[in-house]
Amino acid sequence: MSKIIIETKVIKINDLYNDSIEYACNILRKGGLVAFPTETVYGLGALALNPDAVRRIFEVKGRPQDNPLIVHLSCLEQLESVAYLEPRYLNIIKKLTPGPVTFVLKKKKNIPLVVTAGLDTVGVRIPAHPVAQRLSQCAGPIAAPSANLSGRPSPTDAKSVIEDLYGRVECIIDAGESAFGIESTIIDLTKEKPLVLRPGPVTIEELNEIFGEFGGVEYYVPKSNEKPLAPGMKYRHYAPEKNLSLVEKDKISDYANKDVLILCTRETYEKYLKGAKNVHIIGEFGKPYTIAQNLYKSLRFVDKSSYPEAVIEKLPEEGIFFSIMNRIKKAVSKQ
Ligand code: TXA
Ligand code: MG
């Protein structure tokens, strides 16, 4: 891992029209790196059309070279400057943007190959977060992966970004907690049928409705001998350093007051663990988006706690829970 070498400016932002946006844009224009908020997780941005700046993202994160980056844009016109948009999908893309969705489209020539890791497609996203919007509007298309060191849980607040990237990037913009807390849903629109490569805040059920006229979406699961369509899928993700295992709700009381940290929903705590000290609440079962919002902070907490290992409650696999379980399973399997 590279040494701490540069000065990092942390900017707290609550006014979009103040000098801070201009300050961050200037860093980007000079080829620097800016960590910024989006409504999913924080991103680590460089100007997408500057290959040297983009290369630094890979270095700073310790990211494998074959894992492509998502390009963040402020509007559809900007999106069309970097990717080909098939007219048949235009209305749907309008419905889903701005928001927590990434589309894989055929790339235009101006996008450097380092951004797409050599692929002829590019992941594009128009985030709804006003800071992300303003940055790409003022500075141009921004290539950005999540703003964590490779393999770690994605950051959902500036504190988590600071833990991973302080001293490695020029600027970190702090705009509080991310609203969704898990990364965007990725839909590949370059195939016969829309393929969901990564489940996220917009659920498969919602997408099946939205893509109704195309017969819905397919959820992509790579075959064991196949190179996955989203190269990032093959890498270790989200896992704490300590051992973490998945436990069925009705077995969770076996761990009460043991030397194990229990990550569970408030409802499970009330029903099975009331009074136990070794519990960390990850959100409310009845409000599953609160679990998405807290998940990565909870996974980071595993390594900060004094417990040598942790267990996490198994959740059902439908709706937004499906996306949450997708991340939990990766964290548990250490893959
Ligand atoms: O919500 C998000 O998507 C956040 C925020 C910052 O926008 N970004 C994010 O980026 O999660 P990252 O790099 O952590 O994950 C991007 C995923 C990787 O699995 C990568 O392989 C996939 O998107 N990806 C990017 N471009 C692709 C392409 N052209 N084809 C297939 N998969 C692609
Ligand atoms: Mg990531």
mmCIF file of N, CA and C and ligand atoms in Angstrom, residues 38 40-43 61 63 67-70 72 102 104 119 121-123 125 144-146 182-184 186 197-198 229-233, ligand 1:
data_model
loop_
_atom_site.group_PDB
_atom_site.id
_atom_site.type_symbol
_atom_site.label_atom_id
_atom_site.label_comp_id
_atom_site.label_asym_id
_atom_site.label_seq_id
_atom_site.Cartn_x
_atom_site.Cartn_y
_atom_site.Cartn_z
ATOM 1 N N THR A 38 -22.689 10.652 -3.120
ATOM 2 C CA THR A 38 -23.827 10.401 -4.017
ATOM 3 C C THR A 38 -24.924 9.826 -3.123
ATOM 4 N N THR A 40 -26.068 6.911 -3.217
ATOM 5 C CA THR A 40 -25.843 5.485 -2.909
ATOM 6 C C THR A 40 -24.706 5.369 -1.885
ATOM 7 N N VAL A 41 -23.477 5.607 -2.343
ATOM 8 C CA VAL A 41 -22.300 5.602 -1.468
ATOM 9 C C VAL A 41 -21.397 6.734 -1.951
ATOM 10 N N TYR A 42 -20.329 7.034 -1.208
ATOM 11 C CA TYR A 42 -19.373 8.053 -1.663
ATOM 12 C C TYR A 42 -18.535 7.494 -2.816
ATOM 13 N N GLY A 43 -18.214 8.372 -3.777
ATOM 14 C CA GLY A 43 -17.393 7.974 -4.909
ATOM 15 C C GLY A 43 -16.036 8.652 -4.852
ATOM 16 N N LYS A 61 -6.686 3.289 -4.687
ATOM 17 C CA LYS A 61 -7.592 2.296 -4.093
ATOM 18 C C LYS A 61 -6.957 0.911 -3.988
ATOM 19 N N ARG A 63 -6.924 -0.930 -6.697
ATOM 20 C CA ARG A 63 -7.988 -1.606 -7.465
ATOM 21 C C ARG A 63 -7.396 -2.392 -8.634
ATOM 22 N N ASN A 67 -10.904 -3.964 -13.559
ATOM 23 C CA ASN A 67 -12.235 -3.661 -13.012
ATOM 24 C C ASN A 67 -12.659 -2.240 -13.426
ATOM 25 N N PRO A 68 -13.592 -2.139 -14.379
ATOM 26 C CA PRO A 68 -13.910 -0.826 -14.949
ATOM 27 C C PRO A 68 -14.632 0.105 -13.980
ATOM 28 N N LEU A 69 -14.584 1.410 -14.296
ATOM 29 C CA LEU A 69 -15.197 2.431 -13.444
ATOM 30 C C LEU A 69 -16.520 2.913 -14.046
ATOM 31 N N ILE A 70 -17.370 3.434 -13.177
ATOM 32 C CA ILE A 70 -18.633 4.030 -13.621
ATOM 33 C C ILE A 70 -18.381 5.508 -13.921
ATOM 34 N N HIS A 72 -19.875 9.212 -14.098
ATOM 35 C CA HIS A 72 -20.982 9.976 -13.522
ATOM 36 C C HIS A 72 -21.237 11.237 -14.337
ATOM 37 N N THR A 102 -27.110 2.395 -12.617
ATOM 38 C CA THR A 102 -26.034 2.510 -13.612
ATOM 39 C C THR A 102 -26.430 1.685 -14.829
ATOM 40 N N VAL A 104 -25.118 -0.036 -18.398
ATOM 41 C CA VAL A 104 -23.965 -0.392 -19.234
ATOM 42 C C VAL A 104 -24.389 -0.213 -20.683
ATOM 43 N N LEU A 119 -12.873 -2.566 -22.039
ATOM 44 C CA LEU A 119 -14.149 -3.008 -22.613
ATOM 45 C C LEU A 119 -14.655 -1.984 -23.630
ATOM 46 N N THR A 121 -17.755 -1.265 -23.719
ATOM 47 C CA THR A 121 -18.956 -0.722 -23.080
ATOM 48 C C THR A 121 -18.521 0.181 -21.929
ATOM 49 N N VAL A 122 -19.444 1.037 -21.475
ATOM 50 C CA VAL A 122 -19.135 1.904 -20.336
ATOM 51 C C VAL A 122 -20.342 1.937 -19.385
ATOM 52 N N GLY A 123 -20.052 1.893 -18.099
ATOM 53 C CA GLY A 123 -21.115 2.045 -17.093
ATOM 54 C C GLY A 123 -21.363 3.534 -16.890
ATOM 55 N N ARG A 125 -23.860 6.648 -15.084
ATOM 56 C CA ARG A 125 -24.833 6.904 -14.021
ATOM 57 C C ARG A 125 -25.082 8.406 -13.890
ATOM 58 N N ALA A 144 -15.746 7.345 -11.393
ATOM 59 C CA ALA A 144 -15.635 7.147 -9.943
ATOM 60 C C ALA A 144 -16.101 5.767 -9.510
ATOM 61 N N PRO A 145 -15.206 5.038 -8.844
ATOM 62 C CA PRO A 145 -15.639 3.856 -8.113
ATOM 63 C C PRO A 145 -16.057 4.299 -6.711
ATOM 64 N N SER A 146 -16.477 3.368 -5.879
ATOM 65 C CA SER A 146 -16.758 3.723 -4.488
ATOM 66 C C SER A 146 -15.444 4.177 -3.835
ATOM 67 N N ILE A 182 -26.261 1.496 -0.183
ATOM 68 C CA ILE A 182 -25.646 0.439 -1.004
ATOM 69 C C ILE A 182 -25.541 0.970 -2.440
ATOM 70 N N GLU A 183 -24.618 0.367 -3.213
ATOM 71 C CA GLU A 183 -24.303 0.891 -4.529
ATOM 72 C C GLU A 183 -25.453 0.694 -5.516
ATOM 73 N N SER A 184 -25.359 1.486 -6.594
ATOM 74 C CA SER A 184 -26.423 1.505 -7.603
ATOM 75 C C SER A 184 -26.704 0.119 -8.192
ATOM 76 N N ILE A 186 -26.987 -2.112 -11.281
ATOM 77 C CA ILE A 186 -26.356 -2.025 -12.617
ATOM 78 C C ILE A 186 -27.164 -2.847 -13.620
ATOM 79 N N LEU A 197 -26.804 -6.723 -13.598
ATOM 80 C CA LEU A 197 -25.485 -7.260 -13.228
ATOM 81 C C LEU A 197 -25.234 -7.139 -11.730
ATOM 82 N N ARG A 198 -25.847 -6.122 -11.106
ATOM 83 C CA ARG A 198 -25.692 -5.949 -9.661
ATOM 84 C C ARG A 198 -27.019 -5.439 -9.108
ATOM 85 N N LEU A 229 -19.677 -10.767 -16.356
ATOM 86 C CA LEU A 229 -19.911 -9.584 -17.190
ATOM 87 C C LEU A 229 -19.537 -8.301 -16.464
ATOM 88 N N ALA A 230 -19.769 -8.259 -15.143
ATOM 89 C CA ALA A 230 -19.273 -7.117 -14.359
ATOM 90 C C ALA A 230 -17.989 -7.596 -13.694
ATOM 91 N N PRO A 231 -16.827 -7.182 -14.230
ATOM 92 C CA PRO A 231 -15.561 -7.745 -13.738
ATOM 93 C C PRO A 231 -15.410 -7.642 -12.221
ATOM 94 N N GLY A 232 -16.001 -6.599 -11.626
ATOM 95 C CA GLY A 232 -15.891 -6.405 -10.181
ATOM 96 C C GLY A 232 -16.455 -7.564 -9.380
ATOM 97 N N MET A 233 -17.342 -8.359 -9.994
ATOM 98 C CA MET A 233 -17.998 -9.442 -9.259
ATOM 99 C C MET A 233 -17.035 -10.516 -8.773
HETATM 100 O O1 TXA B 1 -23.517 3.523 -6.533
HETATM 101 C C1 TXA B 1 -22.516 3.273 -7.208
HETATM 102 O O2 TXA B 1 -22.564 2.632 -8.268
HETATM 103 C C2 TXA B 1 -21.174 3.831 -6.701
HETATM 104 C C3 TXA B 1 -21.251 5.344 -6.739
HETATM 105 C C4 TXA B 1 -19.954 5.994 -6.361
HETATM 106 O O3 TXA B 1 -21.690 5.765 -8.010
HETATM 107 N N1 TXA B 1 -20.089 3.335 -7.479
HETATM 108 C C5 TXA B 1 -19.652 2.048 -7.420
HETATM 109 O O4 TXA B 1 -18.525 1.820 -8.182
HETATM 110 O O5 TXA B 1 -20.191 1.195 -6.756
HETATM 111 P P1 TXA B 1 -17.631 0.494 -8.034
HETATM 112 O O6 TXA B 1 -16.467 0.754 -8.898
HETATM 113 O O7 TXA B 1 -17.396 0.217 -6.628
HETATM 114 O O8 TXA B 1 -18.490 -0.619 -8.722
HETATM 115 C C6 TXA B 1 -18.696 -0.580 -10.126
HETATM 116 C C7 TXA B 1 -19.098 -1.911 -10.655
HETATM 117 C C8 TXA B 1 -17.968 -2.923 -10.699
HETATM 118 O O9 TXA B 1 -18.452 -4.200 -10.289
HETATM 119 C C9 TXA B 1 -17.612 -2.942 -12.177
HETATM 120 O O10 TXA B 1 -17.086 -4.193 -12.555
HETATM 121 C C10 TXA B 1 -18.944 -2.641 -12.836
HETATM 122 O O11 TXA B 1 -19.535 -1.696 -11.988
HETATM 123 N N2 TXA B 1 -18.791 -2.038 -14.165
HETATM 124 C C11 TXA B 1 -18.324 -0.808 -14.481
HETATM 125 N N3 TXA B 1 -18.286 -0.628 -15.809
HETATM 126 C C12 TXA B 1 -18.760 -1.778 -16.372
HETATM 127 C C13 TXA B 1 -18.958 -2.226 -17.712
HETATM 128 N N4 TXA B 1 -18.661 -1.469 -18.770
HETATM 129 N N5 TXA B 1 -19.468 -3.466 -17.898
HETATM 130 C C14 TXA B 1 -19.766 -4.248 -16.835
HETATM 131 N N6 TXA B 1 -19.595 -3.880 -15.542
HETATM 132 C C15 TXA B 1 -19.099 -2.664 -15.315
#
